[in-house]
Coordinates of C-alpha atoms in Angstrom, one line a residue:
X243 CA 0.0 0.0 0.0
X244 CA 3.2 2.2 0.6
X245 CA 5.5 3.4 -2.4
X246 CA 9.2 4.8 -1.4
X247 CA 10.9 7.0 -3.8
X248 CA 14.2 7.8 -3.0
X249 CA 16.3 11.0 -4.6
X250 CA 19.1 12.9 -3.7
X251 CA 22.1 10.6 -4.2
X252 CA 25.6 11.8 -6.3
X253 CA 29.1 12.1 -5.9
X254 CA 30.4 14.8 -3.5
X255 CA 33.9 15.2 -2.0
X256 CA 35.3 14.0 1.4
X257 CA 33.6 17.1 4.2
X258 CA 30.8 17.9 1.4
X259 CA 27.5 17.4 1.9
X260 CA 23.8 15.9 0.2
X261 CA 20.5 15.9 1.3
X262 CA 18.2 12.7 0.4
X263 CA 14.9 13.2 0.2
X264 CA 11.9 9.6 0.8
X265 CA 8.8 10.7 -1.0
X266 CA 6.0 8.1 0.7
X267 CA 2.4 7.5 -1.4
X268 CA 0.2 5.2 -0.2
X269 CA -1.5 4.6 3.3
X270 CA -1.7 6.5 6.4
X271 CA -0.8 4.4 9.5
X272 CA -1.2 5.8 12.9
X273 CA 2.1 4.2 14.5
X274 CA 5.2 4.2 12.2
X275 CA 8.7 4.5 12.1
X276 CA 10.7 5.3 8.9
X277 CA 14.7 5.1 8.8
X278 CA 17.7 5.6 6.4
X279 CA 20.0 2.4 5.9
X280 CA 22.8 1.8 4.0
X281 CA 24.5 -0.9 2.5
X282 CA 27.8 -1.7 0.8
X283 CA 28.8 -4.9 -1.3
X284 CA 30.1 -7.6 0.9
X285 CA 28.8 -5.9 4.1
X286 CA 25.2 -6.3 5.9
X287 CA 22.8 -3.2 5.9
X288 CA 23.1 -0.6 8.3
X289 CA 20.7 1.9 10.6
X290 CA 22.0 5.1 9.9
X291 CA 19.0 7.2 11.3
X292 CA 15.6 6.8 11.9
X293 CA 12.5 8.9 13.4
X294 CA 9.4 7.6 14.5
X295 CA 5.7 9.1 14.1
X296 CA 5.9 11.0 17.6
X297 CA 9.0 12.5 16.6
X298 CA 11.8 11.0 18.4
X299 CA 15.2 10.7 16.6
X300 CA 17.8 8.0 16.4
X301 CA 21.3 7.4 14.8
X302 CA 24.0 5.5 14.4
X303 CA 27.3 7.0 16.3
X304 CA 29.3 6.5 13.2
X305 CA 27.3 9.5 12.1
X306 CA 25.8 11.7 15.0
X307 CA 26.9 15.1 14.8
X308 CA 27.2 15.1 11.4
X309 CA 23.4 13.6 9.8
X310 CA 20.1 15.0 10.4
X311 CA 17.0 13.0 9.9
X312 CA 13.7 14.9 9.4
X313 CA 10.3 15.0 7.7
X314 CA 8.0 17.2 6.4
X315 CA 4.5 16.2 6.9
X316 CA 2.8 18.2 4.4
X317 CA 4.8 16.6 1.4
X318 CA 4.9 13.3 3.1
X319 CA 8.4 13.5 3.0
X320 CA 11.6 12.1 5.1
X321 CA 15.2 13.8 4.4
X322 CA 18.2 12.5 5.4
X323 CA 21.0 16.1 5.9
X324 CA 24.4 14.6 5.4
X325 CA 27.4 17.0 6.3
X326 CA 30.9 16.2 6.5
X327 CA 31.1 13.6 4.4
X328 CA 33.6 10.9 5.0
X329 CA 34.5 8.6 2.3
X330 CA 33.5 5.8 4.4
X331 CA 30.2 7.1 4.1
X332 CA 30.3 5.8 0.3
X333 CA 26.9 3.5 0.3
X334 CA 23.7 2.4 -1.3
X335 CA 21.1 4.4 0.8
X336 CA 17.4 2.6 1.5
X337 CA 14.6 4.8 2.9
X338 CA 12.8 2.0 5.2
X339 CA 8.9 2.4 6.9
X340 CA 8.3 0.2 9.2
X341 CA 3.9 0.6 9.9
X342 CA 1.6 -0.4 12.2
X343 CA -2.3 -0.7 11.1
X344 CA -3.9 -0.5 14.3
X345 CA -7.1 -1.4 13.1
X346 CA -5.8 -4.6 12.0
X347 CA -2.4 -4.8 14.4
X348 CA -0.9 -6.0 11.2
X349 CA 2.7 -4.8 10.7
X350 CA 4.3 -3.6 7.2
X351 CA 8.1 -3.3 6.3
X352 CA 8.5 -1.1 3.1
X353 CA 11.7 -0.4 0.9
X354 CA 12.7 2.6 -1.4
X355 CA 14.8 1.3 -4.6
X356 CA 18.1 2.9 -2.9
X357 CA 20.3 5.7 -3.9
X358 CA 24.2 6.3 -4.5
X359 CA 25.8 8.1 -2.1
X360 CA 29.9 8.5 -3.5
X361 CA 32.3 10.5 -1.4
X362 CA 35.3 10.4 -3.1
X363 CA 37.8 13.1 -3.9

């Protein structure tokens, strides 16, 4: 019921930043949590960031202090403000919701299609 389209990805130097932006269509749910992850080749996914519907904020301490996770409810929208880039930072970002119906208690795990985040100089 829930699309993710993710944008925002490119190549940017080592201390640069990108914003990524997770465009959500679809249903409504009344308890949710949507999160950033990324993932390299050989390696397992990762939780970068993640903010649930009350608000509340979460990331990764390979990354606190330098990513911002927010949304903007209007455009049903979740960003992800990268600063200081660090070439380990070079990944495949996922937007992830992860929904509650309450109506039904039935739980849903949705994936965007992932963007390229190079920092390289």
């Amino acid at each position: 019921q829930v699309q993710l389209v993710e944008s925002g990805g490119g190549l940017v130097q080592p201390g640069g930043s990108l914003r990524l932006s997770c465009a959500a269509s679809g249903s409504i749910f009344s308890s949710y949590a949507m999160g950033w992850y990324r993932q390299v080749p050989g390696k397992q996914r990762e939780l970068v960031a993640a903010i649930i519907s009350g608000g509340s904020t979460n990331y990764a301490d390979s990354v606190k202090g330098r990513f911002t996770i927010s949304r903007d409810n209007a455009k049903n929208t979740v960003y992800l403000q990268m600063n200081s880039l660090k070439p380990e930072d070079t990944a495949v970002y996922y937007c992830n919701l992860k929904a509650l119906d309450v109506l039904t208690a039935k739980r849903y795990d949705y994936w965007g299609q992932g963007t390229q985040v190079t920092v390289s100089s």
